Structures are given as C-alpha cells and as structure tokens.
Short mmCIF file of C-alpha atoms and ligand atoms in Angstrom, two decimals:
data_model
loop_
_atom_site.label_atom_id
_atom_site.label_comp_id
_atom_site.label_asym_id
_atom_site.label_seq_id
_atom_site.Cartn_x
_atom_site.Cartn_y
_atom_site.Cartn_z
CA MET A 903 23.48 -35.07 -17.26
CA THR A 904 26.07 -36.64 -14.94
CA THR A 905 25.25 -38.99 -12.07
CA VAL A 906 27.42 -39.59 -9.04
CA SER A 907 26.63 -42.93 -7.39
CA VAL A 908 28.14 -43.88 -4.06
CA ILE A 909 27.36 -47.49 -3.20
CA LYS A 910 28.86 -49.14 -0.14
CA ALA A 911 28.78 -52.37 1.79
CA ASP A 912 30.49 -54.12 4.67
CA ILE A 913 31.65 -57.34 3.05
CA GLY A 914 34.46 -58.31 5.38
CA SER A 915 37.32 -56.80 7.33
CA VAL A 916 40.55 -57.47 9.21
CA GLY A 917 41.09 -57.57 12.95
CA GLY A 918 37.33 -57.88 13.53
CA HIS A 919 35.00 -55.15 12.26
CA VAL A 920 37.92 -52.77 11.76
CA VAL A 921 39.42 -52.27 8.32
CA VAL A 922 38.81 -53.31 4.70
CA PRO A 923 42.11 -54.81 3.49
CA GLU A 924 43.89 -53.78 0.30
CA GLU A 925 43.17 -57.27 -1.10
CA LEU A 926 39.44 -56.42 -1.35
CA MET A 927 40.01 -52.84 -2.48
CA SER A 928 42.15 -54.02 -5.36
CA ILE A 929 39.45 -56.44 -6.57
CA ALA A 930 36.96 -53.56 -6.51
CA LYS A 931 39.36 -51.30 -8.40
CA LYS A 932 39.94 -53.96 -11.04
CA GLU A 933 36.21 -54.55 -11.53
CA LEU A 934 35.41 -50.85 -11.82
CA LYS A 935 38.32 -50.25 -14.20
CA ALA A 936 36.95 -52.97 -16.47
CA ALA A 937 33.51 -51.34 -16.23
CA VAL A 938 34.98 -48.02 -17.41
CA GLU A 939 36.52 -49.83 -20.38
CA LYS A 940 33.13 -51.41 -21.17
CA GLY A 941 31.41 -48.01 -20.94
CA ILE A 942 29.21 -48.94 -17.97
CA ILE A 943 30.61 -46.08 -15.87
CA LEU A 944 32.76 -43.08 -16.74
CA ASP A 945 35.05 -42.96 -13.72
CA PHE A 946 35.42 -44.23 -10.15
CA HIS A 947 37.25 -43.98 -6.86
CA VAL A 948 37.45 -46.88 -4.42
CA THR A 949 38.06 -46.24 -0.73
CA HIS A 950 36.96 -47.47 2.67
CA VAL A 951 35.87 -46.10 6.00
CA GLY A 952 36.50 -48.67 8.71
CA ASP A 953 34.92 -51.96 7.63
CA ASP A 954 32.89 -50.44 4.78
CA LEU A 955 34.02 -50.69 1.17
CA GLN A 956 33.05 -47.58 -0.79
CA LEU A 957 32.48 -47.43 -4.55
CA ILE A 958 32.29 -43.83 -5.78
CA MET A 959 31.26 -43.87 -9.44
CA THR A 960 30.27 -41.44 -12.18
CA HIS A 961 28.18 -42.19 -15.27
CA ASN A 962 25.41 -40.70 -17.36
CA LYS A 963 22.77 -43.36 -16.85
CA GLY A 964 20.76 -41.61 -14.11
CA GLU A 965 19.89 -42.63 -10.54
CA MET A 966 18.82 -46.21 -9.74
CA ASN A 967 20.28 -47.48 -13.01
CA GLU A 968 20.17 -51.27 -13.24
CA GLU A 969 23.51 -51.65 -15.01
CA VAL A 970 25.37 -49.48 -12.49
CA HIS A 971 23.71 -51.14 -9.50
CA ARG A 972 24.42 -54.59 -10.94
CA LEU A 973 28.07 -53.60 -11.33
CA ALA A 974 28.24 -52.60 -7.66
CA TRP A 975 26.46 -55.78 -6.56
CA ASP A 976 28.68 -58.06 -8.67
CA THR A 977 31.77 -56.24 -7.40
CA PHE A 978 30.68 -56.74 -3.78
CA MET A 979 29.93 -60.41 -4.51
CA LYS A 980 33.44 -60.91 -5.92
CA CYS A 981 35.00 -59.14 -2.95
CA ALA A 982 32.86 -61.20 -0.55
CA GLN A 983 34.08 -64.40 -2.19
CA GLU A 984 37.68 -63.36 -1.60
CA ALA A 985 36.75 -62.26 1.95
CA ARG A 986 35.44 -65.79 2.56
CA ASN A 987 38.60 -67.34 1.09
CA LEU A 988 40.71 -65.20 3.40
CA LYS A 989 38.34 -65.91 6.32
CA LEU A 990 37.95 -62.18 6.90
CA TYR A 991 35.59 -61.12 9.65
CA GLY A 992 31.97 -60.57 8.61
CA ALA A 993 32.63 -61.86 5.06
CA GLY A 994 29.65 -60.99 2.88
CA GLN A 995 27.86 -59.42 5.87
CA ASP A 996 25.81 -56.72 4.09
CA LEU A 997 24.85 -58.80 1.04
CA LEU A 998 21.49 -59.87 2.37
CA LYS A 999 19.92 -61.32 -0.76
CA ASP A 1000 21.09 -64.11 -3.08
CA THR A 1001 20.02 -62.77 -6.43
CA PHE A 1002 20.16 -59.29 -7.91
CA SER A 1003 16.79 -57.82 -8.81
CA GLY A 1004 17.14 -54.54 -10.67
CA ASN A 1005 18.86 -52.33 -8.08
CA VAL A 1006 20.66 -52.72 -4.76
CA LYS A 1007 17.89 -51.00 -2.75
CA GLY A 1008 16.66 -53.35 -0.08
CA MET A 1009 19.49 -55.81 -0.68
CA GLY A 1010 21.90 -54.61 2.01
CA PRO A 1011 24.34 -52.12 0.43
CA GLY A 1012 23.84 -48.40 1.13
CA VAL A 1013 23.28 -45.98 -1.76
CA ALA A 1014 23.43 -42.21 -2.30
CA GLU A 1015 23.03 -40.93 -5.86
CA LEU A 1016 22.78 -37.48 -7.36
CA GLU A 1017 22.08 -36.68 -11.01
CA PHE A 1018 22.81 -33.14 -12.19
CA GLU A 1019 23.74 -30.94 -15.10
CA GLU A 1020 27.44 -30.11 -14.67
CA ARG A 1021 28.06 -26.42 -14.07
CA LYS A 1022 31.08 -24.59 -15.48
CA SER A 1023 32.97 -26.19 -12.59
CA ASP A 1024 31.38 -28.68 -10.19
CA PRO A 1025 33.07 -29.36 -6.83
CA ILE A 1026 31.53 -32.11 -4.69
CA ALA A 1027 32.21 -33.69 -1.31
CA VAL A 1028 31.55 -37.34 -0.55
CA PHE A 1029 31.15 -38.11 3.14
CA MET A 1030 31.31 -41.68 4.45
CA ALA A 1031 30.76 -42.75 8.05
CA ASP A 1032 31.35 -45.95 10.02
CA LYS A 1033 29.63 -47.28 13.18
CA THR A 1034 26.60 -45.05 12.91
CA GLU A 1035 23.28 -44.65 11.06
CA PRO A 1036 21.81 -42.43 8.29
CA GLY A 1037 20.26 -40.05 10.87
CA ALA A 1038 23.84 -39.03 11.79
CA PHE A 1039 23.74 -36.79 8.72
CA ASN A 1040 20.59 -34.90 9.79
CA LEU A 1041 22.44 -32.35 11.90
CA PRO A 1042 25.32 -31.50 9.53
CA ILE A 1043 23.11 -31.45 6.42
CA PHE A 1044 20.66 -29.17 8.22
CA LYS A 1045 23.51 -26.89 9.28
CA ILE A 1046 24.95 -26.74 5.75
CA PHE A 1047 21.70 -25.85 4.00
CA ALA A 1048 19.59 -24.13 6.65
CA ASP A 1049 21.65 -22.72 9.51
CA PRO A 1050 22.86 -19.14 8.93
CA PHE A 1051 25.26 -19.48 11.87
CA ASN A 1052 27.02 -22.23 9.89
CA THR A 1053 26.54 -21.08 6.31
CA ALA A 1054 27.20 -17.40 5.85
CA GLY A 1055 25.99 -17.60 2.25
CA LEU A 1056 22.40 -18.13 3.39
CA VAL A 1057 22.50 -14.54 4.63
CA ILE A 1058 24.87 -12.81 2.23
CA ASP A 1059 24.80 -14.69 -1.09
CA PRO A 1060 21.75 -13.70 -3.20
CA LYS A 1061 22.04 -17.02 -5.07
CA ILE A 1062 21.21 -19.13 -1.99
CA HIS A 1063 19.25 -16.58 0.02
CA GLY A 1064 16.07 -18.23 -1.33
CA GLY A 1065 16.73 -21.34 0.78
CA PHE A 1066 16.57 -25.09 0.23
CA LYS A 1067 14.11 -27.98 0.01
CA PHE A 1068 14.67 -31.06 2.16
CA GLN A 1069 13.21 -34.46 1.34
CA VAL A 1070 12.80 -36.38 4.59
CA MET A 1071 12.19 -40.10 4.88
CA ASP A 1072 10.10 -41.60 7.66
CA ILE A 1073 11.98 -44.86 8.05
CA LYS A 1074 9.29 -46.50 10.16
CA GLU A 1075 6.40 -45.78 7.80
CA ASN A 1076 8.49 -45.80 4.61
CA LYS A 1077 7.08 -42.39 3.59
CA LEU A 1078 8.59 -39.19 2.20
CA VAL A 1079 7.86 -35.52 2.83
CA THR A 1080 9.51 -32.39 1.38
CA LEU A 1081 9.88 -29.23 3.47
CA LYS A 1082 11.26 -25.84 2.45
CA THR A 1083 13.55 -23.70 4.59
CA PRO A 1084 13.63 -21.06 5.96
CA GLU A 1085 9.79 -21.00 5.87
CA GLU A 1086 9.27 -24.50 7.29
CA MET A 1087 12.46 -24.75 9.32
CA TYR A 1088 10.71 -25.51 12.59
CA ASP A 1089 8.63 -28.27 11.00
CA LEU A 1090 11.76 -29.75 9.48
CA LEU A 1091 13.53 -29.72 12.84
CA ALA A 1092 10.47 -31.24 14.52
CA LEU A 1093 11.05 -34.28 12.32
CA ILE A 1094 14.80 -34.60 11.84
CA GLY A 1095 15.63 -34.13 15.53
CA SER A 1096 14.37 -37.74 15.81
CA THR A 1097 17.43 -39.11 14.07
CA GLY A 1098 16.48 -42.77 14.40
CA ARG A 1099 13.16 -42.32 12.60
CA TYR A 1100 13.41 -39.40 10.17
CA THR A 1101 16.39 -38.99 7.88
CA ILE A 1102 17.19 -36.37 5.27
CA LYS A 1103 17.39 -38.14 1.92
CA LYS A 1104 17.75 -35.35 -0.65
CA VAL A 1105 18.30 -31.59 -0.74
CA TRP A 1106 17.55 -29.20 -3.61
CA ARG A 1107 18.00 -25.46 -3.85
CA TYR A 1108 14.69 -23.51 -3.85
CA ASP A 1109 14.74 -23.66 -7.68
CA ASP A 1110 15.21 -27.46 -7.74
CA LEU A 1111 18.96 -27.46 -8.38
CA PRO A 1112 20.15 -30.83 -6.93
CA ALA A 1113 22.34 -30.14 -3.89
CA ALA A 1114 22.79 -33.28 -1.76
CA ALA A 1115 21.87 -36.95 -1.36
CA VAL A 1116 22.15 -39.20 1.70
CA SER A 1117 21.81 -42.99 1.95
CA THR A 1118 18.80 -44.00 4.03
CA ASP A 1119 19.09 -47.77 3.83
CA LYS A 1120 18.31 -49.66 7.02
CA LEU A 1121 19.75 -53.13 7.34
CA TYR A 1122 17.44 -54.25 10.12
CA ALA A 1123 14.40 -53.33 8.03
CA ILE A 1124 15.61 -55.76 5.36
CA ALA A 1125 16.97 -58.56 7.52
CA ASN A 1126 14.50 -58.15 10.41
CA LYS A 1127 17.36 -58.61 12.85
CA TYR A 1128 20.49 -56.78 13.95
CA ILE A 1129 23.20 -56.91 11.27
CA GLY A 1130 25.26 -53.88 12.24
CA LYS A 1131 24.58 -50.19 11.83
CA ASP A 1132 23.87 -48.76 8.41
CA ASP A 1133 27.04 -46.73 8.10
CA PRO A 1134 25.73 -43.93 5.85
CA VAL A 1135 27.19 -41.96 2.94
CA ALA A 1136 26.34 -38.55 1.51
CA ILE A 1137 27.11 -36.53 -1.62
CA VAL A 1138 27.11 -32.72 -1.31
CA ARG A 1139 27.67 -30.23 -4.16
CA ALA A 1140 29.47 -26.98 -3.39
CA HIS A 1141 29.99 -23.38 -4.55
CA SER A 1142 28.62 -21.06 -7.23
CA GLY A 1143 25.10 -20.79 -5.89
CA LEU A 1144 25.44 -23.56 -3.30
CA PRO A 1145 27.15 -23.50 0.11
CA ALA A 1146 30.93 -23.06 -0.17
CA MET A 1147 33.09 -26.13 0.54
CA GLY A 1148 34.30 -24.43 3.71
CA GLU A 1149 30.70 -23.96 4.85
CA ILE A 1150 30.01 -27.63 4.14
CA LEU A 1151 33.05 -28.72 6.18
CA GLU A 1152 32.20 -26.27 8.98
CA ALA A 1153 29.17 -28.45 9.76
CA PHE A 1154 31.47 -31.26 10.90
CA THR A 1155 33.43 -29.23 13.44
CA MET A 1156 31.18 -30.16 16.34
CA PRO A 1157 31.58 -33.86 17.09
CA HIS A 1158 27.82 -34.29 17.51
CA LEU A 1159 26.43 -37.35 19.23
CA VAL A 1160 25.20 -40.16 17.02
CA ALA A 1161 23.76 -43.64 17.53
CA GLY A 1162 25.90 -46.65 16.71
CA TRP A 1163 29.35 -47.35 18.11
CA MET A 1164 29.78 -50.65 20.01
CA ARG A 1165 27.21 -53.25 18.89
CA GLY A 1166 25.15 -50.50 17.26
CA SER A 1167 23.84 -49.84 20.74
CA HIS A 1168 25.61 -46.74 22.02
CA THR A 1169 25.72 -42.98 21.67
CA GLY A 1170 29.05 -41.45 20.77
CA PRO A 1171 30.65 -38.43 19.09
CA LEU A 1172 31.10 -38.50 15.30
CA MET A 1173 34.82 -37.87 14.77
CA PRO A 1174 36.03 -36.49 11.39
CA VAL A 1175 39.27 -38.23 10.36
CA ALA A 1176 41.70 -38.65 7.48
CA VAL A 1177 41.25 -41.77 5.35
CA GLU A 1178 44.33 -43.30 6.98
CA ASP A 1179 42.68 -42.93 10.40
CA ALA A 1180 39.38 -44.42 9.23
CA LYS A 1181 39.45 -47.41 11.52
CA CYS A 1182 37.25 -47.86 14.55
CA THR A 1183 39.23 -49.14 17.51
CA ARG A 1184 38.35 -48.05 21.05
CA PHE A 1185 35.03 -49.66 21.97
CA ASP A 1186 34.67 -50.13 18.19
CA GLY A 1187 34.81 -46.39 17.73
CA PRO A 1188 34.38 -43.65 18.17
CA PRO A 1189 32.08 -43.43 15.10
CA ARG A 1190 34.13 -41.89 12.31
CA ILE A 1191 33.54 -39.90 9.18
CA ILE A 1192 35.79 -39.23 6.21
CA GLY A 1193 35.25 -36.56 3.56
CA LEU A 1194 36.69 -36.60 0.05
CA GLY A 1195 36.57 -33.68 -2.36
CA PHE A 1196 36.39 -34.04 -6.16
CA GLN A 1197 35.79 -31.95 -9.23
CA VAL A 1198 33.20 -33.60 -11.45
CA SER A 1199 34.56 -32.73 -14.88
CA ASN A 1200 32.78 -34.04 -17.98
CA GLY A 1201 31.70 -37.10 -16.06
CA LYS A 1202 35.18 -37.75 -14.66
CA LEU A 1203 36.27 -37.48 -11.04
CA PHE A 1204 39.24 -35.21 -10.55
CA GLY A 1205 40.75 -35.70 -7.08
CA PRO A 1206 40.34 -36.60 -4.29
CA VAL A 1207 41.39 -34.21 -1.58
CA ASP A 1208 41.21 -35.74 1.90
CA PHE A 1209 39.36 -32.92 3.70
CA PHE A 1210 39.69 -34.03 7.30
CA ALA A 1211 43.43 -34.76 6.96
CA ASP A 1212 43.97 -31.26 8.20
CA LYS A 1213 45.04 -29.56 11.40
CA ALA A 1214 41.89 -27.42 11.39
CA PHE A 1215 40.01 -30.52 12.59
CA ASP A 1216 42.43 -31.35 15.43
CA ILE A 1217 40.32 -29.40 17.91
CA THR A 1218 37.21 -31.33 16.82
CA ARG A 1219 39.03 -34.63 17.22
CA GLN A 1220 40.36 -33.63 20.64
CA ARG A 1221 36.84 -32.72 21.75
CA ALA A 1222 35.52 -36.03 20.36
CA LEU A 1223 38.14 -37.98 22.31
CA GLU A 1224 37.28 -36.19 25.54
CA MET A 1225 33.56 -36.78 24.98
CA MET A 1226 34.26 -40.44 24.23
CA ASP A 1227 36.21 -40.85 27.44
CA TYR A 1228 33.45 -39.23 29.48
CA LEU A 1229 30.64 -41.22 27.87
CA ARG A 1230 32.48 -44.52 28.32
CA ARG A 1231 32.37 -44.09 32.09
CA HIS A 1232 28.61 -44.61 31.93
CA GLY A 1233 29.23 -48.23 30.95
CA PRO A 1234 25.90 -49.97 30.31
CA PHE A 1235 23.80 -46.99 31.41
CA MET A 1236 21.73 -44.65 29.30
CA PRO A 1237 22.16 -42.25 27.65
CA HIS A 1238 25.50 -43.79 26.63
CA ARG A 1239 23.67 -47.01 25.88
CA LEU A 1240 20.78 -46.22 23.54
CA HIS A 1241 17.21 -45.77 24.70
CA GLU A 1242 15.16 -48.95 25.06
CA ASP A 1243 13.16 -48.20 21.87
CA ASP A 1244 16.32 -48.02 19.82
CA MET A 1245 17.60 -51.26 21.35
CA GLU A 1246 14.73 -53.17 19.73
CA TYR A 1247 16.88 -53.99 16.71
CA THR A 1248 20.05 -54.88 18.58
CA THR A 1249 21.02 -58.09 20.35
CA LEU A 1250 19.51 -56.95 23.71
CA PRO A 1251 15.99 -58.42 23.20
CA GLY A 1252 17.62 -61.85 23.01
CA VAL A 1253 18.88 -61.37 26.58
CA LEU A 1254 15.65 -59.88 27.95
CA GLU A 1255 13.65 -62.78 26.54
CA LYS A 1256 15.35 -65.13 29.02
CA LEU A 1257 14.19 -63.05 32.00
CA LYS A 1258 10.58 -62.80 30.84
CA ASP A 1259 9.26 -65.69 32.95
CA ARG A 1260 11.14 -64.63 36.09
CA PHE A 1261 8.94 -61.56 36.60
CA THR A 1262 6.12 -61.82 39.14
CA LYS A 1263 3.20 -59.43 39.51
CA ALA A 1264 3.83 -56.44 41.76
CA ASP A 1265 1.04 -55.17 44.08
C1 LIG B 286 28.91 -52.03 15.12
C2 LIG B 286 29.67 -53.26 14.91
C3 LIG B 286 30.44 -53.81 16.04
C4 LIG B 286 29.93 -55.17 16.44
C5 LIG B 286 30.73 -55.73 17.62
C6 LIG B 286 30.33 -57.16 17.94
O1 LIG B 286 28.21 -51.70 13.98
O2 LIG B 286 29.66 -53.82 13.85
O3 LIG B 286 30.44 -52.92 17.13
O4 LIG B 286 28.56 -55.12 16.76
O5 LIG B 286 32.09 -55.68 17.35
O6 LIG B 286 30.56 -57.95 16.84
P1 LIG B 286 30.22 -59.52 16.79
O7 LIG B 286 28.78 -59.65 17.20
O8 LIG B 286 30.44 -59.84 15.33
O9 LIG B 286 31.17 -60.18 17.70
MG1 LIG B 287 30.45 -53.69 10.29
MG1 LIG B 288 30.81 -50.41 9.18
#
C-alpha cells in the first residue's frame, strides 16, 4: 500500500502574509531529502501556495503515521526558526503547540492523507488553497464525485455509475457521518451547503476504493482565537474507474464564493492559478488555489504538472477578477463581509466588546 501525505503550515512569509520565500522551501527540501535517504518517506515535492508551505510526501507507513508526522513537524520547526532569524512575517504562526505528541492533528498544520493500493497507473491531483477554509472544497469535491453535469463518467462509465461515499465532518460537534450518492445526494447537500460547519473529509467509490481526502483542520478550534484561515489541501485520484483528470479540473472552472480573504472575514471567489501566481495580493486575495498532477509510481511521485497554468482557465480567472471587483464595492457590508456567526472567530468581537456598555434599553 502507498500513502500520499500532504501536510502544510503557514510558518512565515515575505511582504506580509504573501509568499513563502525560497529560503524556507530549500530547508524543507533538504530535510525531506534526508528523510528519503533514511527511509522515512519514499519521495516528496515541496511547494507553496501564498504564505503556506506545502509538504507533499509518499511512503508506505499508512495514514496518521507518527514518524511521517514528526518529520513534517520537525521540518516546520526548522523552517520557523529560520523565519524568525529572517524576521519573516508570521514566523511560526501555525505551530500552535510546543511539543510533538504522536501526530500533527490538533497542533496547527493542515493534513490530508490517502492510503491506497497502486493501480496499474495511478494519476493524482493535489489541490492547495490560500486565504480560505476547508469548506471551500465542498462544492468542487461534490461536483467531481456526484454531479453528472460536471462528471460525464457518472452517467456513461459503468465503473463509476455506482456512485461514491462521502465522509462529512461536523466541525462544531467534532462528529463524522458517511453518505452515499446518488441515493443520499439531497441529504449530503443539506449538510455540505453549510460550508463553515460541515466539510467533506474523505471520498470512496461505492466499493470502498479510496478516491479523495481533504484537510479539515480548524486553527481557531485549537487556539480558541483567530489565527488566520485554515487554508485547506486535498488529494484526488483520477481515471480508470474514477473521474477523469479533466472532470476533476472541470469542477474548478466556476470561481465559486468561499469564506476567507482579508482577515479571514470576507467572501470572495476562489481563483485557480499557476504556482507562480500563487500569491494573494489585492485585499489579501482573491483566495487562490493551485493544482499539481503526479503519477504515483511504486511509491514515487512522477511530476508535477501545473494544471492551472493553462489558458483554459483564463476565462475562470477573468470571471473571478470581475467578481472580486464587484464584491469589493460592498466594503464592510455583508454578504461581502461574512455573516455575524462566522465573525465569531475573527478579530471583530474584540471591537464589539468595547461598545457593549454603550447600549441602552430600547422601549
Ligand atoms: C487571512 C490573512 C490576512 C490577515 C491580514 C491582517 O487569512 O492571514 O488577511 O488576516 O493581512 O494581518 P495582521 O493581523 O497580521 O496584520
Ligand atoms: Mg497566513
Ligand atoms: Mg495562508
């Protein structure tokens, strides 16, 4: 069995919360290269989306493996130390605990992992977003695995006609539920339409073939205060009895609205970009997503291909920019600014607290 582990953290960036510098990426590359030599992992690819450092790793130790998680944690700690030396912005930001305790869950970094038996050929996509939250993946993951208007194979490929199972996490209650499409599609949508509360965590084909994994880590739930959005990642397997890569990418052609953007407090379009454009600028955005394609071959990563570095996504980007411009004109007003309930874990309550005693009873 092969496991793909994508573990990410914001541990410091340049020009504010904008870009992870090469200085940190090269430390991460060096650490992971040494780990390959020691046999801890089989292969890796280091990249970044905006201010988030991304460790994409393969191994055969299974999900939630202590050694692999420790490697990621120690790598982030080393990078954070250098970030502090360089006085980078937000140095060590997502490393919320002092000591490692078995795995990085609940410690700040985001994690998506998928263990599977390699097929004759195993193409995967790794998606990584900045300035948004795990619920941003609900819509595209639903489209990929359950929407016949997106994924033609659901209708015409006998191998996926049987549908998919979605594991959904209730972030508030810390509970899981699994629903099967197409039979329970409406129930699934009833949950995952609430993107701030319910997030898709795993997807399997009807016969339990692992298909996708999404990070569901919530920084505020760990720190009990606003730290920044949770900038999610996802792993999606493609082809030969799963949605085709083109069907997977089709789900990102509508720049759907997500929560995050400036101060984690605004709604904005999720814009698919090339790795070289993965830096959030205007109003700290708009929220961006990159997608890298690999072949997982005997535990090694062959690739990547930078999926969104393509003209076919120009129209999506253009639409995202127009939407961004329109939304910005709302300034501090909803629905550009998030709903009051979603502002609970931002810096707004600190302001409202001051006004509390100024209110007098109305008749
Ligand atoms: C969003 C994000 C940024 C910051 C904003 C203010 O996730 O990280 O939008 O919230 O740039 O940053 P501070 O409070 O560090 O000045
Ligand atoms: Mg950040
Ligand atoms: Mg970020």
